[in-house]
XYZ file of C-alpha atoms in Angstrom:
385
model
C 106.027 65.020 -1.861
C 103.242 62.957 -0.307
C 102.423 59.574 -1.827
C 100.328 56.639 -0.719
C 102.515 53.774 -1.848
C 100.872 51.225 0.413
C 97.472 51.842 -1.158
C 98.357 52.554 -4.780
C 98.020 49.826 -7.389
C 101.012 47.649 -8.158
C 103.985 48.764 -10.187
C 104.099 49.252 -13.927
C 105.844 45.933 -14.580
C 102.988 44.047 -12.921
C 100.483 46.077 -14.907
C 102.291 45.260 -18.154
C 102.399 41.593 -17.209
C 98.674 41.610 -16.616
C 97.775 43.656 -19.676
C 98.190 40.594 -21.895
C 95.728 38.598 -19.815
C 92.009 38.772 -20.584
C 89.816 40.612 -18.109
C 86.742 39.163 -16.514
C 83.891 41.556 -15.794
C 80.593 41.687 -13.975
C 77.960 44.440 -14.245
C 75.641 45.924 -11.641
C 72.587 48.039 -12.566
C 70.008 49.244 -10.047
C 67.691 52.239 -9.620
C 66.452 53.485 -6.237
C 63.933 56.212 -5.267
C 65.627 59.344 -3.871
C 64.261 62.721 -2.826
C 65.165 65.732 -4.953
C 67.592 66.895 -2.237
C 68.545 63.425 -1.016
C 72.006 62.615 0.307
C 74.426 60.403 -1.610
C 77.673 58.895 -0.352
C 80.088 56.465 -1.988
C 83.357 54.834 -0.932
C 85.506 53.127 -3.561
C 89.043 51.784 -3.227
C 89.961 50.929 -6.837
C 88.202 52.394 -9.857
C 86.965 55.586 -11.496
C 83.701 57.237 -10.487
C 81.442 59.524 -12.540
C 78.481 61.391 -11.051
C 75.958 63.113 -13.337
C 72.598 64.809 -12.774
C 69.126 64.265 -14.189
C 65.628 65.596 -13.481
C 64.219 62.513 -11.767
C 63.665 61.720 -8.115
C 65.726 58.561 -8.229
C 69.336 57.472 -8.356
C 70.643 55.087 -10.975
C 73.703 53.054 -10.017
C 75.689 51.490 -12.857
C 78.883 49.659 -11.983
C 81.359 47.407 -13.745
C 83.665 45.146 -11.770
C 86.914 44.198 -13.524
C 89.597 41.686 -12.572
C 92.042 39.226 -14.094
C 90.585 36.206 -12.291
C 87.137 35.110 -11.166
C 88.489 34.809 -7.626
C 89.509 38.485 -7.555
C 86.177 39.431 -9.149
C 84.161 37.607 -6.493
C 86.128 39.329 -3.726
C 84.685 42.755 -4.636
C 81.265 43.331 -3.072
C 78.957 46.261 -3.899
C 76.863 47.156 -0.865
C 73.984 49.632 -1.217
C 71.896 51.032 1.631
C 69.016 52.888 -0.003
C 66.184 54.979 1.388
C 64.131 57.914 0.076
C 66.330 60.462 1.890
C 69.779 58.920 1.452
C 71.726 56.310 -0.478
C 75.059 54.934 0.712
C 77.221 52.857 -1.642
C 80.377 51.070 -0.575
C 82.818 48.733 -2.286
C 84.068 46.079 0.099
C 86.632 43.307 -0.207
C 85.710 41.002 2.709
C 87.768 38.060 1.428
C 90.752 39.833 -0.160
C 94.091 39.269 1.576
C 95.616 42.750 1.749
C 98.700 41.263 3.428
C 99.806 39.275 0.351
C 103.490 39.552 -0.475
C 104.723 41.558 -3.458
C 104.532 38.620 -5.864
C 100.974 37.807 -4.888
C 100.034 41.477 -5.098
C 100.478 41.176 -8.869
C 96.996 39.679 -8.580
C 95.466 43.104 -7.969
C 92.095 43.344 -6.246
C 89.193 43.909 -8.593
C 88.436 47.460 -9.667
C 84.888 48.798 -9.661
C 83.947 51.661 -11.991
C 80.792 53.534 -11.012
C 78.439 55.814 -12.898
C 75.875 57.459 -10.626
C 72.981 59.444 -12.072
C 71.368 61.457 -9.288
C 68.668 64.146 -8.870
C 70.069 67.515 -9.887
C 69.553 68.932 -6.398
C 71.032 65.924 -4.599
C 73.680 66.497 -1.955
C 76.895 64.562 -2.493
C 77.615 64.107 1.176
C 80.819 62.087 0.874
C 82.288 60.723 -2.357
C 85.579 59.123 -1.328
C 88.065 57.417 -3.671
C 91.465 55.882 -3.003
C 92.752 54.857 -6.448
C 90.695 56.353 -9.245
C 89.625 59.445 -11.149
C 86.482 61.315 -10.127
C 84.205 63.288 -12.463
C 81.179 65.264 -11.216
C 78.839 67.137 -13.578
C 75.755 69.328 -13.262
C 75.089 69.002 -9.523
C 73.180 71.903 -7.957
C 73.339 70.582 -4.389
C 76.333 70.618 -2.088
C 79.349 68.537 -3.091
C 81.929 67.000 -0.757
C 84.361 64.670 -2.537
C 87.966 63.519 -2.458
C 90.474 61.210 -4.119
C 93.855 60.052 -2.871
C 95.402 58.871 -6.142
C 93.623 60.232 -9.207
C 92.429 63.431 -10.820
C 89.240 65.181 -9.721
C 87.192 67.081 -12.331
C 83.961 68.912 -11.472
C 81.848 70.852 -13.976
C 78.619 72.809 -13.825
C 78.447 73.046 -10.024
C 76.288 75.718 -8.388
C 76.182 74.826 -4.688
C 78.611 74.585 -1.794
C 81.731 72.726 -2.928
C 84.481 70.945 -0.994
C 86.952 69.009 -3.147
C 90.373 67.619 -2.279
C 93.031 65.433 -3.876
C 96.378 64.142 -2.629
C 98.085 62.979 -5.822
C 96.490 64.302 -8.991
C 95.046 67.254 -10.861
C 92.059 69.098 -9.393
C 89.858 71.035 -11.817
C 86.528 72.680 -10.980
C 84.173 74.762 -13.142
C 81.523 76.669 -11.201
C 78.539 77.910 -13.210
C 77.262 80.076 -10.374
C 78.492 81.268 -6.973
C 75.869 81.619 -4.256
C 76.305 84.734 -2.146
C 76.302 82.701 1.065
C 78.077 79.688 -0.385
C 81.583 78.391 0.189
C 83.954 76.785 -2.275
C 86.957 74.954 -0.828
C 89.483 73.267 -3.119
C 92.612 71.584 -1.752
C 95.514 69.718 -3.335
C 98.801 68.307 -2.072
C 100.625 67.096 -5.181
C 99.266 68.390 -8.483
C 97.894 71.490 -10.198
C 94.645 73.122 -9.085
C 92.491 74.952 -11.643
C 89.188 76.690 -10.915
C 86.933 78.518 -13.395
C 84.296 80.963 -12.116
C 81.832 83.335 -13.840
C 83.397 86.543 -15.130
C 80.956 88.696 -13.142
C 81.352 86.786 -9.871
C 80.675 88.399 -6.511
C 83.085 86.636 -4.191
C 86.079 86.870 -1.904
C 89.087 84.866 -3.044
C 91.902 83.433 -0.966
C 94.616 81.262 -2.455
C 97.830 79.972 -0.917
C 100.511 77.607 -2.129
C 103.742 76.506 -0.502
C 105.620 75.244 -3.582
C 103.950 76.466 -6.755
C 102.798 79.444 -8.794
C 99.496 81.354 -8.501
C 97.877 83.009 -11.529
C 94.461 84.583 -12.104
C 92.378 86.294 -14.790
C 91.066 89.015 -12.432
C 94.262 91.067 -12.209
C 94.743 90.430 -8.496
C 98.354 90.689 -7.312
C 100.185 87.649 -5.978
C 102.557 88.108 -3.086
C 105.589 85.920 -2.567
C 106.789 84.730 0.817
C 110.207 85.613 2.116
C 111.356 82.001 1.878
C 108.550 79.884 0.453
C 104.931 80.280 -0.490
C 102.690 82.563 -2.494
C 99.479 84.251 -1.474
C 96.465 85.930 -3.075
C 93.455 87.549 -1.454
C 90.858 89.777 -3.061
C 87.238 90.767 -3.483
C 85.380 90.413 -6.774
C 82.404 92.691 -7.331
C 80.355 93.035 -4.143
C 81.939 90.017 -2.476
C 79.658 87.309 -1.110
C 80.633 83.743 -1.911
C 83.833 82.573 -0.264
C 86.357 80.783 -2.463
C 89.277 79.145 -0.645
C 92.081 77.496 -2.598
C 95.101 75.729 -1.145
C 97.991 73.742 -2.583
C 101.247 72.343 -1.259
C 103.260 71.068 -4.219
C 101.517 72.488 -7.258
C 100.194 75.585 -8.959
C 96.871 77.387 -8.524
C 95.103 78.879 -11.551
C 91.951 81.040 -11.256
C 90.200 81.487 -14.595
C 87.233 83.528 -15.758
C 84.586 81.624 -17.693
C 84.218 82.208 -21.419
C 80.686 83.559 -20.861
C 80.828 86.989 -22.588
C 79.995 88.713 -19.301
C 81.758 91.824 -18.020
C 84.683 91.207 -15.701
C 83.956 91.964 -12.055
C 86.069 94.740 -10.556
C 88.681 93.284 -8.225
C 90.018 94.726 -4.974
C 93.271 93.495 -3.450
C 92.735 92.487 0.197
C 96.267 91.386 1.031
C 97.424 93.018 4.237
C 100.717 94.855 3.916
C 101.379 94.348 7.623
C 101.011 90.598 7.473
C 104.279 88.790 8.041
C 105.719 87.339 4.874
C 106.769 84.306 6.898
C 103.066 83.473 7.247
C 102.561 82.956 3.533
C 101.308 79.500 2.832
C 100.593 78.845 6.516
C 96.817 79.178 6.176
C 94.939 77.780 3.207
C 97.821 75.706 1.869
C 98.527 74.074 5.209
C 94.812 73.605 5.776
C 94.626 72.013 2.337
C 97.479 69.719 3.259
C 95.733 68.769 6.481
C 92.470 68.065 4.663
C 94.153 65.988 1.995
C 96.275 64.084 4.490
C 93.165 63.449 6.565
C 91.602 61.956 3.443
C 94.746 59.885 2.967
C 94.644 58.638 6.560
C 90.932 57.852 6.252
C 91.603 55.868 3.095
C 94.402 53.992 4.848
C 92.070 53.313 7.778
C 89.438 51.912 5.434
C 91.979 49.612 3.809
C 93.251 48.449 7.210
C 89.674 47.818 8.322
C 89.064 45.889 5.110
C 92.165 43.818 5.862
C 90.993 43.169 9.425
C 87.532 42.223 8.206
C 89.061 39.912 5.621
C 91.208 38.331 8.333
C 88.134 37.835 10.513
C 86.283 36.292 7.585
C 89.213 33.973 6.852
C 89.497 32.982 10.512
C 85.765 32.255 10.688
C 85.970 30.275 7.449
C 88.965 28.312 8.739
C 87.190 27.622 12.041
C 84.062 26.500 10.209
C 86.129 24.332 7.862
C 87.939 22.769 10.833
C 84.636 22.119 12.592
C 83.250 20.559 9.424
C 86.414 18.446 9.048
C 86.154 17.240 12.637
C 82.455 16.516 12.168
C 83.261 14.595 8.990
C 85.951 12.657 10.865
C 83.466 11.850 13.623
C 80.866 10.745 11.093
C 83.505 8.671 9.308
C 84.571 7.039 12.587
C 80.959 6.397 13.545
C 80.237 4.948 10.099
C 83.304 2.730 10.373
C 82.284 1.584 13.864
C 78.740 0.960 12.637
C 80.104 -1.029 9.703
C 82.269 -3.059 12.070
C 79.263 -3.685 14.330
C 77.156 -4.744 11.377
C 79.974 -6.984 10.124
C 80.342 -8.571 13.575
C 76.606 -9.018 13.896
C 76.535 -10.559 10.416
C 79.324 -12.975 11.370
C 77.566 -13.824 14.630
C 74.271 -14.317 12.806
C 75.986 -16.512 10.226
C 77.613 -18.519 13.016
C 74.248 -18.907 14.730
C 72.651 -19.996 11.483
C 75.479 -22.489 10.830
C 75.188 -23.855 14.377
C 71.433 -24.153 13.988
C 71.902 -25.895 10.653
C 74.420 -28.272 12.243
C 71.996 -29.002 15.055
C 69.198 -29.546 12.569
C 71.340 -31.952 10.554
C 72.337 -33.748 13.737
C 68.675 -34.071 14.713
C 67.871 -35.414 11.273
C 70.745 -37.931 11.491
C 69.674 -39.007 14.961
C 66.090 -39.342 13.816
C 67.185 -41.329 10.777
C 69.244 -43.597 12.971
C 66.286 -44.101 15.272
C 64.073 -44.823 12.309
C 66.592 -47.292 10.958
C 66.809 -48.996 14.367
C 63.032 -49.282 14.542
C 62.942 -50.695 11.037
C 65.614 -53.248 11.909
C 63.752 -54.321 15.009
C 60.513 -54.612 13.133
C 62.223 -56.686 10.440
C 63.778 -58.977 13.036
C 60.413 -59.384 14.759
C 58.704 -60.141 11.483
C 61.324 -62.739 10.671
C 60.912 -64.347 14.100
C 57.170 -64.428 13.770
C 57.493 -66.112 10.416
C 59.384 -69.025 11.943
């Protein structure tokens, strides 16, 4: 069984420990112009995503960030690149330390839950989740989406569809199959269920390595000699291609409850095909697709960790530069204060010396004046005789 332990959220005991703590939240609400067939992509590491359709040429982005601390909340950044032909949304954690030890990891990164409302004919070019459930409803354009850890549910789709999940249930309801369209659904660990119109014109191929295959169109399922099960058939006139693959999980093909007549089905399994080949096509391709999604998610997390490390290094360098600058300013201020103190002492000494000289001049002058007075008195006395 394939799991993504390094990316999944922390263990249940940490979750229980946090459940008693109040959450802090922050909301994001923006609307952007988007062509009727504009492209939409979204990458989210932690949090559920819902995509719905409306009849407007604009995309509405509603998001709620959740965390147990303001610090974790601030670490989650919602980046939107919007233009009339495409909108790209990405959740980034530039300051989150993905290398924290197990104890610190109890402080999970913030989750971001998105609700996107897009033009009905929009093309979901790449909706990529790591930890979170994905729901898509009413999209007429092409859909390409995946989740590593979390269920994927799609309803009311009418265009080309490519959905994959590594760990979780995959369920798709297709309202219409285009004759030239392709539907590709892949799972690694979890059941896969697809519902198509009763009167579909399509070719079906389904393969699983470890799991059952069942269908409402009376097509036979062939078992491999050792492992694997296989189904291949044509419904009605053929046309749309439906490819289903699973590794560790069942595949269920259902007819819609639409009161339409059931398409005649023709078994296309080749009797000459080696039974050892069962499960080697669609199921292995599904595994490759899902594991590619897993590796891409791991790459994004590693890149986020590297970016966070670069941000921390830059912040540390800037802080060190600021500290050194502060030390220099402090030293200069101290030196300036010492200079001013010395100058003040020197000025005071000069003023004291000047005062002493002034007093000495006054004393000398007084003495001279007293001498003159004495002489004048003596002269006056002599003249009187």
